[in-house]
mmCIF file of C-alpha atoms in Angstrom:
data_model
loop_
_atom_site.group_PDB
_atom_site.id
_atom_site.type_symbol
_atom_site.label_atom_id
_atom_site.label_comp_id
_atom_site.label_asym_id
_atom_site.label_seq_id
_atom_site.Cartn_x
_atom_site.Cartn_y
_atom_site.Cartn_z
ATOM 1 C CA UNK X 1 -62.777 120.606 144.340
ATOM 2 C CA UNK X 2 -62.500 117.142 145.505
ATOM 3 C CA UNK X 3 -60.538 115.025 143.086
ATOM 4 C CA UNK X 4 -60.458 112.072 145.379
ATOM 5 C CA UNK X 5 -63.900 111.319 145.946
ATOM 6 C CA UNK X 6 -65.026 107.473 146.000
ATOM 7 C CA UNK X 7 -66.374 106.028 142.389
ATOM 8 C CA UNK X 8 -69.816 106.903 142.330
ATOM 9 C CA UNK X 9 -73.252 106.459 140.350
ATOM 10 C CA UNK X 10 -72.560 102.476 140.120
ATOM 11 C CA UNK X 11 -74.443 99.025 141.954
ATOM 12 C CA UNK X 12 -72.589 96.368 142.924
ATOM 13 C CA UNK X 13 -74.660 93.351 142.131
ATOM 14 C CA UNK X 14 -76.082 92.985 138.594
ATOM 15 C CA UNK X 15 -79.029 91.903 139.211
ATOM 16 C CA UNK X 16 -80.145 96.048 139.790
ATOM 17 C CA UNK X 17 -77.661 97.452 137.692
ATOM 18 C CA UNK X 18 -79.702 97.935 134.313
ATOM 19 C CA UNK X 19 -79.042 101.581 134.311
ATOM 20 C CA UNK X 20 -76.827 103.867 135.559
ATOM 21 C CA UNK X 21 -76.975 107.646 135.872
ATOM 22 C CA UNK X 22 -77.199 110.739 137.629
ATOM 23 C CA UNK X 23 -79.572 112.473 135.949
ATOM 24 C CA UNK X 24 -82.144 112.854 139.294
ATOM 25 C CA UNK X 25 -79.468 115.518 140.685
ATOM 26 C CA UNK X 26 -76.929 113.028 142.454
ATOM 27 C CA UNK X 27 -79.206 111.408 144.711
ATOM 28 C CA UNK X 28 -78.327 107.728 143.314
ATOM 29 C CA UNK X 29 -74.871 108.245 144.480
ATOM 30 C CA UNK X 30 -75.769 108.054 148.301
ATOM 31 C CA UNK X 31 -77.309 104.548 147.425
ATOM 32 C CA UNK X 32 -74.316 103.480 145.220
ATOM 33 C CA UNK X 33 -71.860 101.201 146.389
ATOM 34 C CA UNK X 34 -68.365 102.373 145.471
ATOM 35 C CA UNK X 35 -66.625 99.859 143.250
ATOM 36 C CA UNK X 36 -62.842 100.209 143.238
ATOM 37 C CA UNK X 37 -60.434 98.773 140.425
ATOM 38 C CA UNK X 38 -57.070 98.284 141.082
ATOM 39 C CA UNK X 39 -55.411 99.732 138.246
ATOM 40 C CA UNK X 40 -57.768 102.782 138.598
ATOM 41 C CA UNK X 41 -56.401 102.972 142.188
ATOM 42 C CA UNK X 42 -52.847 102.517 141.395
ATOM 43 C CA UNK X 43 -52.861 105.374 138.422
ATOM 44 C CA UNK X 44 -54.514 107.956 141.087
ATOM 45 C CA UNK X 45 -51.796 107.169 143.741
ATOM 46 C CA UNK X 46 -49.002 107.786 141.133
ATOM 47 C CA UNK X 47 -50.592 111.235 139.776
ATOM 48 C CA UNK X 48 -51.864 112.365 142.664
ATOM 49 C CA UNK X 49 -48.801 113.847 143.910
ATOM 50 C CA UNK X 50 -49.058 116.373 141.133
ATOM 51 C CA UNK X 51 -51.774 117.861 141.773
ATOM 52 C CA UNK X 52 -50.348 120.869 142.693
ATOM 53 C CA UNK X 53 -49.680 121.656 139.179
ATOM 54 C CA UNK X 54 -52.722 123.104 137.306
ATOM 55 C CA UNK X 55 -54.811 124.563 139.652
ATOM 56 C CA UNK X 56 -56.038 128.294 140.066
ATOM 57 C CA UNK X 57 -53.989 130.854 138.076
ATOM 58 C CA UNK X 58 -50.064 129.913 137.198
ATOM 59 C CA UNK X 59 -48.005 132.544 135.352
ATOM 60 C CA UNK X 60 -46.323 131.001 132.453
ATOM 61 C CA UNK X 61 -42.865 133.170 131.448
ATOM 62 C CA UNK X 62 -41.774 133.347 127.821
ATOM 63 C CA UNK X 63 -38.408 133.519 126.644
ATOM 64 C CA UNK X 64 -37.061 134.219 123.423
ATOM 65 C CA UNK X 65 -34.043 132.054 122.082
ATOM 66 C CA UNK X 66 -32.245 133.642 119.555
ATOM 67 C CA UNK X 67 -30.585 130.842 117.505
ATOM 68 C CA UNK X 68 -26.988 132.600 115.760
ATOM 69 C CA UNK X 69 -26.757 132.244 112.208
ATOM 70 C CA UNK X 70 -24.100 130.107 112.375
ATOM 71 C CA UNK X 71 -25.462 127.637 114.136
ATOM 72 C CA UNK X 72 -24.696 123.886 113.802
ATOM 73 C CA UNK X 73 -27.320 122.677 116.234
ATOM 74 C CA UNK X 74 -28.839 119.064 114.504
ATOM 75 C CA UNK X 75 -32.026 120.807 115.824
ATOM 76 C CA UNK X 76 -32.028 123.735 113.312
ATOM 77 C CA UNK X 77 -30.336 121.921 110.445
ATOM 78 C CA UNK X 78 -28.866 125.107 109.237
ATOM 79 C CA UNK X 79 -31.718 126.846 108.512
ATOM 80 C CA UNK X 80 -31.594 130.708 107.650
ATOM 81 C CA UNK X 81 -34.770 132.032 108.523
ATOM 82 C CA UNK X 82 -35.092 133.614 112.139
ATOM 83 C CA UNK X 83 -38.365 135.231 113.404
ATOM 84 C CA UNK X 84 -38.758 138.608 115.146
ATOM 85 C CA UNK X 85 -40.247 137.596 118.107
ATOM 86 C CA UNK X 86 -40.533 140.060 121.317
ATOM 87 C CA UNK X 87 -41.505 138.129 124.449
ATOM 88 C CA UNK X 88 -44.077 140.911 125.185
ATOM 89 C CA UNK X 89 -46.038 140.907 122.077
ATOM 90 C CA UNK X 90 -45.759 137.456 122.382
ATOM 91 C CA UNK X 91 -47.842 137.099 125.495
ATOM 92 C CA UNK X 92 -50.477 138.684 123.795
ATOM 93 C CA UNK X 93 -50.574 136.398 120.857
ATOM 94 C CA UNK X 94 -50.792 133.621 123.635
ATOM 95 C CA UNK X 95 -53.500 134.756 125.637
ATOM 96 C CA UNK X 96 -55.549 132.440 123.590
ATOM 97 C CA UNK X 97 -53.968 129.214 124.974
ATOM 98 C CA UNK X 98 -54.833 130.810 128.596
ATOM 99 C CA UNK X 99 -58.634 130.393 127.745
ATOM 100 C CA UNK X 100 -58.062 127.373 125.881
ATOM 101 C CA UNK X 101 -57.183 125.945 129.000
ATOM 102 C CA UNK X 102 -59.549 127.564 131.316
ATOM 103 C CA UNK X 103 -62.266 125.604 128.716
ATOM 104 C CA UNK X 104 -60.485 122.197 129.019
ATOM 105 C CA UNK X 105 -60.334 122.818 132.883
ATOM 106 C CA UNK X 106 -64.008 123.532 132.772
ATOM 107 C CA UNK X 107 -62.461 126.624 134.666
ATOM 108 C CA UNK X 108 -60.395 124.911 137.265
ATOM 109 C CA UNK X 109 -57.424 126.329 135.612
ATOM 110 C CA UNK X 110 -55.905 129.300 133.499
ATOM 111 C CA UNK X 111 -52.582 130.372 132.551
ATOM 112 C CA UNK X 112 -51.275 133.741 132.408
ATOM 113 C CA UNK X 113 -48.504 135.037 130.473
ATOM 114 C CA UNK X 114 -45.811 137.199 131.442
ATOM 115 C CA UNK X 115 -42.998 138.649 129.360
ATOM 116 C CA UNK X 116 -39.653 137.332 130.191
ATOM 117 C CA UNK X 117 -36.910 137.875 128.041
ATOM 118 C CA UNK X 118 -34.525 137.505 125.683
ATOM 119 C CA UNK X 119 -31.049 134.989 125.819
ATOM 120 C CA UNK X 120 -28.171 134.153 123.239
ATOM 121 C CA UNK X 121 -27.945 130.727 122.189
ATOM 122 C CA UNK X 122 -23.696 129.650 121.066
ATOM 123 C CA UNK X 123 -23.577 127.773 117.745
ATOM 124 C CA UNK X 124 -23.539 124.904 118.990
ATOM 125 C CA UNK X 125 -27.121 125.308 121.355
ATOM 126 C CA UNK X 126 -30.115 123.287 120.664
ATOM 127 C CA UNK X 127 -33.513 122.800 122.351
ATOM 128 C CA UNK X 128 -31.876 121.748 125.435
ATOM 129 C CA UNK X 129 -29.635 125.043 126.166
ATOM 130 C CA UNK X 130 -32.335 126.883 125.072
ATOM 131 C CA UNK X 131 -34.348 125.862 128.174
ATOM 132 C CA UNK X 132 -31.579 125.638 130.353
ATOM 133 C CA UNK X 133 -30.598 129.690 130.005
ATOM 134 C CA UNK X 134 -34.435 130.179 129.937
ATOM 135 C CA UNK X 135 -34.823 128.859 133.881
ATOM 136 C CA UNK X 136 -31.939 130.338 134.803
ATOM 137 C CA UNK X 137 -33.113 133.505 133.899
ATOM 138 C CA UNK X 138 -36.305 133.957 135.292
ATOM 139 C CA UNK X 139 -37.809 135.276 137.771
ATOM 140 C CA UNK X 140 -39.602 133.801 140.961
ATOM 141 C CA UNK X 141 -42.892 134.854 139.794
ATOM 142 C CA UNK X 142 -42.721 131.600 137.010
ATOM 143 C CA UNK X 143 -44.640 128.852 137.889
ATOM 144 C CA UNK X 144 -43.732 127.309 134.202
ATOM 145 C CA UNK X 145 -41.073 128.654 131.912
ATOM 146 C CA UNK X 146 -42.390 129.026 128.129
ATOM 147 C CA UNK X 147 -38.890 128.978 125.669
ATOM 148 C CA UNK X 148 -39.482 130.293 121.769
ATOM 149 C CA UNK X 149 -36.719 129.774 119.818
ATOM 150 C CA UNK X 150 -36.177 132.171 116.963
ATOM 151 C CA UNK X 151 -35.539 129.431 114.363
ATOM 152 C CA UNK X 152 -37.649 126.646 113.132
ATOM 153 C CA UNK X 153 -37.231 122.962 113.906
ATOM 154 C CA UNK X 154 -35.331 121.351 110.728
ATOM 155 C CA UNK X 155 -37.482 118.690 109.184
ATOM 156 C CA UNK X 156 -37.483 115.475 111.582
ATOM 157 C CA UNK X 157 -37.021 117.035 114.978
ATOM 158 C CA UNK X 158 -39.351 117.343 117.697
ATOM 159 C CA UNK X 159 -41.561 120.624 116.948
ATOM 160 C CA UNK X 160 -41.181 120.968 121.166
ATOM 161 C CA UNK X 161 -40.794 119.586 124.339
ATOM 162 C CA UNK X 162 -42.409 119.909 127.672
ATOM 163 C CA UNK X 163 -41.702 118.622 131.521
ATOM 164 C CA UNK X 164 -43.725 118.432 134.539
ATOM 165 C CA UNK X 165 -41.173 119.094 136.594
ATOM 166 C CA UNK X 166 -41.314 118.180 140.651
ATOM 167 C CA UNK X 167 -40.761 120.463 143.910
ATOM 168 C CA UNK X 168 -38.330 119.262 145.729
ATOM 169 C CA UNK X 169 -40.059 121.113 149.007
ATOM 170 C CA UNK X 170 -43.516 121.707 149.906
ATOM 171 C CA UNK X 171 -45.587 122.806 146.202
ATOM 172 C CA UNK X 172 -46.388 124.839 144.716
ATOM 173 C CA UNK X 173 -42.564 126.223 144.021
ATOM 174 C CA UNK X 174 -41.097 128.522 141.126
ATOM 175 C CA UNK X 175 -39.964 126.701 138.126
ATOM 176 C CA UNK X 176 -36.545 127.162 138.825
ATOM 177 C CA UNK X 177 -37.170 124.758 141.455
ATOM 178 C CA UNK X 178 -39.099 122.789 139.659
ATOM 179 C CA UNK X 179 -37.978 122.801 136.541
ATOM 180 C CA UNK X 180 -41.455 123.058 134.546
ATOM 181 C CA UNK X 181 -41.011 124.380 131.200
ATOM 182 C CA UNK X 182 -42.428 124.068 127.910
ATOM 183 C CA UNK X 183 -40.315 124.347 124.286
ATOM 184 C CA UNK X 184 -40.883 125.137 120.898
ATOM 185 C CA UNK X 185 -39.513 126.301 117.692
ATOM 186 C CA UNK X 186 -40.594 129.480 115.538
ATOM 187 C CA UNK X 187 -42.335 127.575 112.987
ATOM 188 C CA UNK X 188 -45.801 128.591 114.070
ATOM 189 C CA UNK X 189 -45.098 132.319 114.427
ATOM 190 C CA UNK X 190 -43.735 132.639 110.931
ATOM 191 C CA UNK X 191 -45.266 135.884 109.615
ATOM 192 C CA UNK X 192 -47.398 133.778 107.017
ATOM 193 C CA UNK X 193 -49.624 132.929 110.311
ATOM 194 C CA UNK X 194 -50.234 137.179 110.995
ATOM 195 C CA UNK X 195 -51.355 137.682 114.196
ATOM 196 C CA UNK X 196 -53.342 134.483 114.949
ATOM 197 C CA UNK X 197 -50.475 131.937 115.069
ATOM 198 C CA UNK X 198 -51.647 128.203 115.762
ATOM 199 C CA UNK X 199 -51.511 127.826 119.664
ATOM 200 C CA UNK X 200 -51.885 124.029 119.327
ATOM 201 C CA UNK X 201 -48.266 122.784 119.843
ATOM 202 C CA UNK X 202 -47.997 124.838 122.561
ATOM 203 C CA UNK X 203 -51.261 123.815 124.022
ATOM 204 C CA UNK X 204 -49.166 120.231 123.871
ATOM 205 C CA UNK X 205 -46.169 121.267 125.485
ATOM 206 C CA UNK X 206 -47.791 123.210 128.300
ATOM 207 C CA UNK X 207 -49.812 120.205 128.740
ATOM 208 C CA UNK X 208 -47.145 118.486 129.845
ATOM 209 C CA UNK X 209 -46.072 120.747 132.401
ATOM 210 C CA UNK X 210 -49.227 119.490 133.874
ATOM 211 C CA UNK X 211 -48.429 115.931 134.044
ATOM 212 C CA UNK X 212 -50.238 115.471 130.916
ATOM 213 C CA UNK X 213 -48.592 112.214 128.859
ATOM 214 C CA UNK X 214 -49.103 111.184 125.495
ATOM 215 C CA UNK X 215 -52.248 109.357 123.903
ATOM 216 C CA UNK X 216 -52.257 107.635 120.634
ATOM 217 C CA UNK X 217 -48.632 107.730 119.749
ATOM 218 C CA UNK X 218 -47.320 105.266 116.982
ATOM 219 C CA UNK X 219 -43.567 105.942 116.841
ATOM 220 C CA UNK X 220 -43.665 103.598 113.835
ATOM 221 C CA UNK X 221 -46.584 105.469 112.413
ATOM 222 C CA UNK X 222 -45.290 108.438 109.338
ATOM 223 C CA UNK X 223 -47.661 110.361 111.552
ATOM 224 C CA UNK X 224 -46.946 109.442 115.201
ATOM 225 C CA UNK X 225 -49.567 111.150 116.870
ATOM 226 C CA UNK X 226 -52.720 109.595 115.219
ATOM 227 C CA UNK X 227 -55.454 110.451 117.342
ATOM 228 C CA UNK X 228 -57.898 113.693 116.679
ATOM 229 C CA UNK X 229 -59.413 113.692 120.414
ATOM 230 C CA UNK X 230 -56.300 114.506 122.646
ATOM 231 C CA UNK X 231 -54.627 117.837 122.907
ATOM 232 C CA UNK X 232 -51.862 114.873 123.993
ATOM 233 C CA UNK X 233 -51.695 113.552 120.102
ATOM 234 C CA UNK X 234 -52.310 115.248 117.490
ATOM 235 C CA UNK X 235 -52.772 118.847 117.929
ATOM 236 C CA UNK X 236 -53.204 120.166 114.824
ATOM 237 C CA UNK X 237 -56.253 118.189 114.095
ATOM 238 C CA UNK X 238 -59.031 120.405 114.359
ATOM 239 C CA UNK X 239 -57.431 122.602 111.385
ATOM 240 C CA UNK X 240 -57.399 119.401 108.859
ATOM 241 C CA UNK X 241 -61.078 120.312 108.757
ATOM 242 C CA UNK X 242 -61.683 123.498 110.043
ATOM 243 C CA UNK X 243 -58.558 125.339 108.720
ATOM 244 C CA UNK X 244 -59.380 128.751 110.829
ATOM 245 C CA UNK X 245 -58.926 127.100 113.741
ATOM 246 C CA UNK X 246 -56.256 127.842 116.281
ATOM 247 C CA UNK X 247 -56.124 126.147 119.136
ATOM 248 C CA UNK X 248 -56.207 122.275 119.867
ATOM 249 C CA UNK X 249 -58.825 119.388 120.734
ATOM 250 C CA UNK X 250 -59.909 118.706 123.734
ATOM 251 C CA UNK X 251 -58.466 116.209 125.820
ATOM 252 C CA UNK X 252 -59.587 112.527 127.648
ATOM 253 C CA UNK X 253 -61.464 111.823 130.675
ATOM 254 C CA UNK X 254 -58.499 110.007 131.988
ATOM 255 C CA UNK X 255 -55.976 113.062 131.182
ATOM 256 C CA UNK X 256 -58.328 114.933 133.159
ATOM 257 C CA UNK X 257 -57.936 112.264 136.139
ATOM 258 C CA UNK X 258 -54.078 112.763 135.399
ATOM 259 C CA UNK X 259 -54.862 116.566 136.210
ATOM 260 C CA UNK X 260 -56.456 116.541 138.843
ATOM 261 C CA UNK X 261 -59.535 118.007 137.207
ATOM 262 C CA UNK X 262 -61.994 115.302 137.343
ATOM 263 C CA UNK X 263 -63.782 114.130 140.434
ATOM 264 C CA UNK X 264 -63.351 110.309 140.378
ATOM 265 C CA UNK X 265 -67.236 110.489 141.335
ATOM 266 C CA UNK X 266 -67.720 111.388 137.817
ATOM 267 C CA UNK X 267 -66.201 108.006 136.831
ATOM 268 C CA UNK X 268 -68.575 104.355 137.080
ATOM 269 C CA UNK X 269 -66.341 101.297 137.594
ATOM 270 C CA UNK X 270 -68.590 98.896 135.764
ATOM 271 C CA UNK X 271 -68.631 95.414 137.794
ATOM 272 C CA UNK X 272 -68.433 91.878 136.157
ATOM 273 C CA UNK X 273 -72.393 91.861 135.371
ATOM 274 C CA UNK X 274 -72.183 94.717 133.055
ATOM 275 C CA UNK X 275 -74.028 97.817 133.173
ATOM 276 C CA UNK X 276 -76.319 99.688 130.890
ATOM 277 C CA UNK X 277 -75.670 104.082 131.344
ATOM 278 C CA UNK X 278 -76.785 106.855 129.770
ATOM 279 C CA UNK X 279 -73.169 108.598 129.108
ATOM 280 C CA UNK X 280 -72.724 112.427 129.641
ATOM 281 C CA UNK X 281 -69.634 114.274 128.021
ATOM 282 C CA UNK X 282 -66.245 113.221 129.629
ATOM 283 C CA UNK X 283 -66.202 117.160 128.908
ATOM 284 C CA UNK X 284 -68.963 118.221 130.851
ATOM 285 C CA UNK X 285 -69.494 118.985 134.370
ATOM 286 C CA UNK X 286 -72.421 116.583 135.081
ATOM 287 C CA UNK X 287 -73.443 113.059 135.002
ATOM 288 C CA UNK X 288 -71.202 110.021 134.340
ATOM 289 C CA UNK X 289 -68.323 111.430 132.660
ATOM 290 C CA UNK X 290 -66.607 107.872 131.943
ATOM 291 C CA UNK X 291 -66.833 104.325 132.369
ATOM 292 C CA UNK X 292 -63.842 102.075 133.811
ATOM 293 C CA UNK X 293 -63.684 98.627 132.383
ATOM 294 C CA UNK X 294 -61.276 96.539 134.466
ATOM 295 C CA UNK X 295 -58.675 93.945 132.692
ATOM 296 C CA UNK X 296 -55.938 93.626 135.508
ATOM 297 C CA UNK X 297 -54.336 95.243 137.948
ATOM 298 C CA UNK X 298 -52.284 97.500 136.104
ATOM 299 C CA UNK X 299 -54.432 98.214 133.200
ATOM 300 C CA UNK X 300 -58.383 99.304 132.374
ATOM 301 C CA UNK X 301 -60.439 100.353 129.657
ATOM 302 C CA UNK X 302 -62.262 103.654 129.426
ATOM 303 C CA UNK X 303 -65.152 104.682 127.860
ATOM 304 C CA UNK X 304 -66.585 108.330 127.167
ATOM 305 C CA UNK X 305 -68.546 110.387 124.954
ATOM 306 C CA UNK X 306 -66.899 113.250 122.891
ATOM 307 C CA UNK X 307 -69.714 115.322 120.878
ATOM 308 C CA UNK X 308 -68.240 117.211 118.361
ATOM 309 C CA UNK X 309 -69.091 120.598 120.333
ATOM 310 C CA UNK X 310 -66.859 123.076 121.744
ATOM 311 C CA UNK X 311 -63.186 121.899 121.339
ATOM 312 C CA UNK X 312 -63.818 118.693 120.086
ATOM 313 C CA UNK X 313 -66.600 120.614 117.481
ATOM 314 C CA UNK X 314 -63.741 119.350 114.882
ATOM 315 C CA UNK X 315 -65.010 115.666 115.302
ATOM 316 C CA UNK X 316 -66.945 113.847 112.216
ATOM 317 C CA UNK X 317 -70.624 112.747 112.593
ATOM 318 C CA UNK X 318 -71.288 114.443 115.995
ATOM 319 C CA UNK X 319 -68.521 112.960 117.220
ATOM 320 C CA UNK X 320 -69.276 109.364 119.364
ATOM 321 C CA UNK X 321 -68.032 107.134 121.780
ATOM 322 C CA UNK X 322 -64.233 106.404 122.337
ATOM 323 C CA UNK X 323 -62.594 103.506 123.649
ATOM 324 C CA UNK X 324 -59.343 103.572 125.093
ATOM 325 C CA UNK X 325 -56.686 100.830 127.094
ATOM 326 C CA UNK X 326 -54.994 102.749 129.950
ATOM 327 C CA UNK X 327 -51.936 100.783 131.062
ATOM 328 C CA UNK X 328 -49.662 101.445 133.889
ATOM 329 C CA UNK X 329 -45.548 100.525 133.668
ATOM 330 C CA UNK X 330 -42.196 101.137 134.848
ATOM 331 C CA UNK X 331 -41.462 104.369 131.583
ATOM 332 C CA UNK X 332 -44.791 105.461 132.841
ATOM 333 C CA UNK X 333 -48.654 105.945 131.652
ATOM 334 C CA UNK X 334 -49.570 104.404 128.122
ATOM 335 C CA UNK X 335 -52.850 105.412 126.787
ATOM 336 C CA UNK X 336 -53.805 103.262 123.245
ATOM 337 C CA UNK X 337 -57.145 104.172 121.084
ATOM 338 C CA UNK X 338 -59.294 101.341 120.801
ATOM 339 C CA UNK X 339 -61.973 103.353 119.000
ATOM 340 C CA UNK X 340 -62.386 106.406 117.222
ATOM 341 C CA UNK X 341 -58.677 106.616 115.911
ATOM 342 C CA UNK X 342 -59.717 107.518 112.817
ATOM 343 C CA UNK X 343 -62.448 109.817 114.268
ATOM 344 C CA UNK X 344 -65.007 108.720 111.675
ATOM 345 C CA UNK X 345 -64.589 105.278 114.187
ATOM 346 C CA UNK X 346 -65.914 106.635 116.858
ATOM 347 C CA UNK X 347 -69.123 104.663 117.787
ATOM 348 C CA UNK X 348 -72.517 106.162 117.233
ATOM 349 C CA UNK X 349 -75.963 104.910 117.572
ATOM 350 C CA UNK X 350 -75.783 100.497 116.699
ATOM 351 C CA UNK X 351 -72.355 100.987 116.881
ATOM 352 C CA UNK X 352 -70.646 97.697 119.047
ATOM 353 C CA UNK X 353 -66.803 97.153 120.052
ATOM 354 C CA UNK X 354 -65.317 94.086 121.460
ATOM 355 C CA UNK X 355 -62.303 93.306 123.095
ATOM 356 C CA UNK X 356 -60.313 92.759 126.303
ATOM 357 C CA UNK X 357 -62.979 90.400 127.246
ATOM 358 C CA UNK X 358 -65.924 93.249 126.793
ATOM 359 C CA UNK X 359 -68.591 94.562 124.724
ATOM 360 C CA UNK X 360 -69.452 98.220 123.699
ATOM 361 C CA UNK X 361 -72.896 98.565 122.352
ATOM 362 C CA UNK X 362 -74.141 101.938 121.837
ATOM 363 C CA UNK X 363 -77.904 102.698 121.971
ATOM 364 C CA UNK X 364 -80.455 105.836 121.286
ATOM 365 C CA UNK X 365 -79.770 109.310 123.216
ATOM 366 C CA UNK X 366 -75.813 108.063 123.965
ATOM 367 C CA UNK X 367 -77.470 105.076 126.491
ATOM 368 C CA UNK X 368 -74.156 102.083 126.493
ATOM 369 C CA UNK X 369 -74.776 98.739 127.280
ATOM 370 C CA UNK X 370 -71.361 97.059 128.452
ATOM 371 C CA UNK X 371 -70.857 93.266 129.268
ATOM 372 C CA UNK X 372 -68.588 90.651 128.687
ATOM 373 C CA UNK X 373 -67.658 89.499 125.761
ATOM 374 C CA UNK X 374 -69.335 86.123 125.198
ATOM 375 C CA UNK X 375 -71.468 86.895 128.386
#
């Protein structure tokens, strides 16, 4: 797949660009001129190293924690309960997140899991140990390590964590190399679940052992993670309206960039003129999957449509158009909702957004007109 490929599907001059698309098979692209924005430019050259991660099949090793009774880990808060978890049934629960992510990958990507084992926390152990005696005990065959800890998070704690990881030699490289693991607590495989636990937080934390950061996170917020279209924020978010649900939304065009899953020809750098184009889903595999709206050289605007269909079939209305400011710094990738956090926000048909020194306007059969604000 080629990742790297020059912005397509976009004219230069504005005086031609009216509309945008590809919907006669690709041929526009050999006439486009490739627009480049900085900040675009500068995000792909920090996640392209990556790349490696997330590609064909990985096998993902789960290891069970078991948390003593007496612990006095701040992570458990004394809590009694501990679940009976067995690292091989538990790769059969999980086998869900493996097509989860085969879907969000639109197939570029699936992981497998693979029983590990079973270590002994000491009283004192939290999240952190529980990781650490997880990598050192497996085998070459991880690519990521998957820790379950018997006992729930106490109230206040991170439900999980998850890290990328880096090889230090030529990738791909165990993740005892690495060090690419995903945590969590037992909370979701309390027996109250049966044998369809939610796979969402997980889903989360393995997305992070693909590079994956965080979208619409308010630390100040008494939910932090306030956005319902990003595995990468709220999680849970399809089950506040479908409550059978399981697994998590889908994700953003620009995760998928982070990823390495989305060819950047997908993407239309729109140019100072503005642009009028007829918007395919960011979760698709055709057309133009996203719009880049420059601001400076270190941060852009994206926009992209997210139906409510498939993993985003959770979304209100159809689901709509979301905006979102994508901003490079020194901690790392920051990605803000501009629209559609609340999901009822997302912009349908007459809907308009302004900001950053653009417009939004949203016509019939998903067609957006962009411009400059005042322009």
């Amino acid at each position: 797949m080629n990742v790297r490929g020059a912005v397509g599907c976009v004219m230069a001059a504005a005086a031609v660009v009216s509309t945008l698309g590809c919907s006669d098979g690709g041929t526009s692209r050999a006439a486009a001129v490739a627009i480049h924005d900085p900040a675009l430019d500068a995000l792909t050259a920090r996640v392209e190293p990556g790349w490696w991660r997330g590609q064909g099949a990985e096998t993902v090793e789960v290891w069970v924690c078991r948390v003593p009774a007496d612990s006095t880990a701040p992570a458990y808060g004394g809590l009694e309960w501990r679940a009976e978890l067995d690292p091989v049934r538990l790769t059969d629960e999980l086998a869900p997140a493996g097509d989860y992510f085969a879907t969000l990958s639109n197939g570029v990507y699936r992981p497998f899991f693979a029983a590990g084992g079973v270590v002994d926390l000491a009283a004192t152990d939290g999240p952190e140990q529980c990781v650490e005696a997880a990598l050192a005990a497996s085998t070459t065959a991880a690519d990521v390590v998957l820790a379950i800890a018997d006992a729930e998070q106490a109230e206040g704690q991170p439900g999980g964590l998850g890290n990328g990881g880096d090889c230090p030699a030529a990738p791909p490289c165990p993740a005892t190399q690495s060090r690419r693991y995903a945590y969590v607590g037992a909370s979701d495989f309390h027996p109250e679940w049966g044998d369809r636990p939610p796979l969402d937080l997980v889903e989360h934390e393995l997305g992070h052992t693909l590079g994956l950061v965080h979208s619409g996170y308010d630390p100040t917020a008494p939910q932090p993670y306030t956005s319902a279209l990003d595995v990468m924020s709220n999680s849970a978010a399809p089950r506040d309206t479908q409550p059978d649900r399981r697994d998590a939304p889908g994700t953003l065009a620009i995760q998928r960039v982070i990823a390495g899953w989305l060819d950047l020809a997908s993407l239309a750098v729109v140019p100072s003129g503005g642009a009028t184009v007829a918007l395919s889903p960011s979760a698709g595999t055709d057309g133009v999957r996203g719009l880049v709206l420059p601001v400076d050289d270190l941060s852009f605007l994206t926009v992209e449509l997210l139906p409510a269909a498939g993993l985003d079939a959770h979304l209100p209305h159809g689901g709509g158009v979301a905006v979102h400011l994508v901003a490079l710094g020194d901690d790392g990738i920051r990605i803000d909702p501009l629209a559609g956090v609340p999901a009822d926000t997302l912009l349908t048909e007459g809907g308009m957004w302004n900001g950053f020194g653009w417009s939004v306007t949203v016509d019939a059969r998903w067609r957006v007109t962009v411009a400059q604000a005042g322009a």
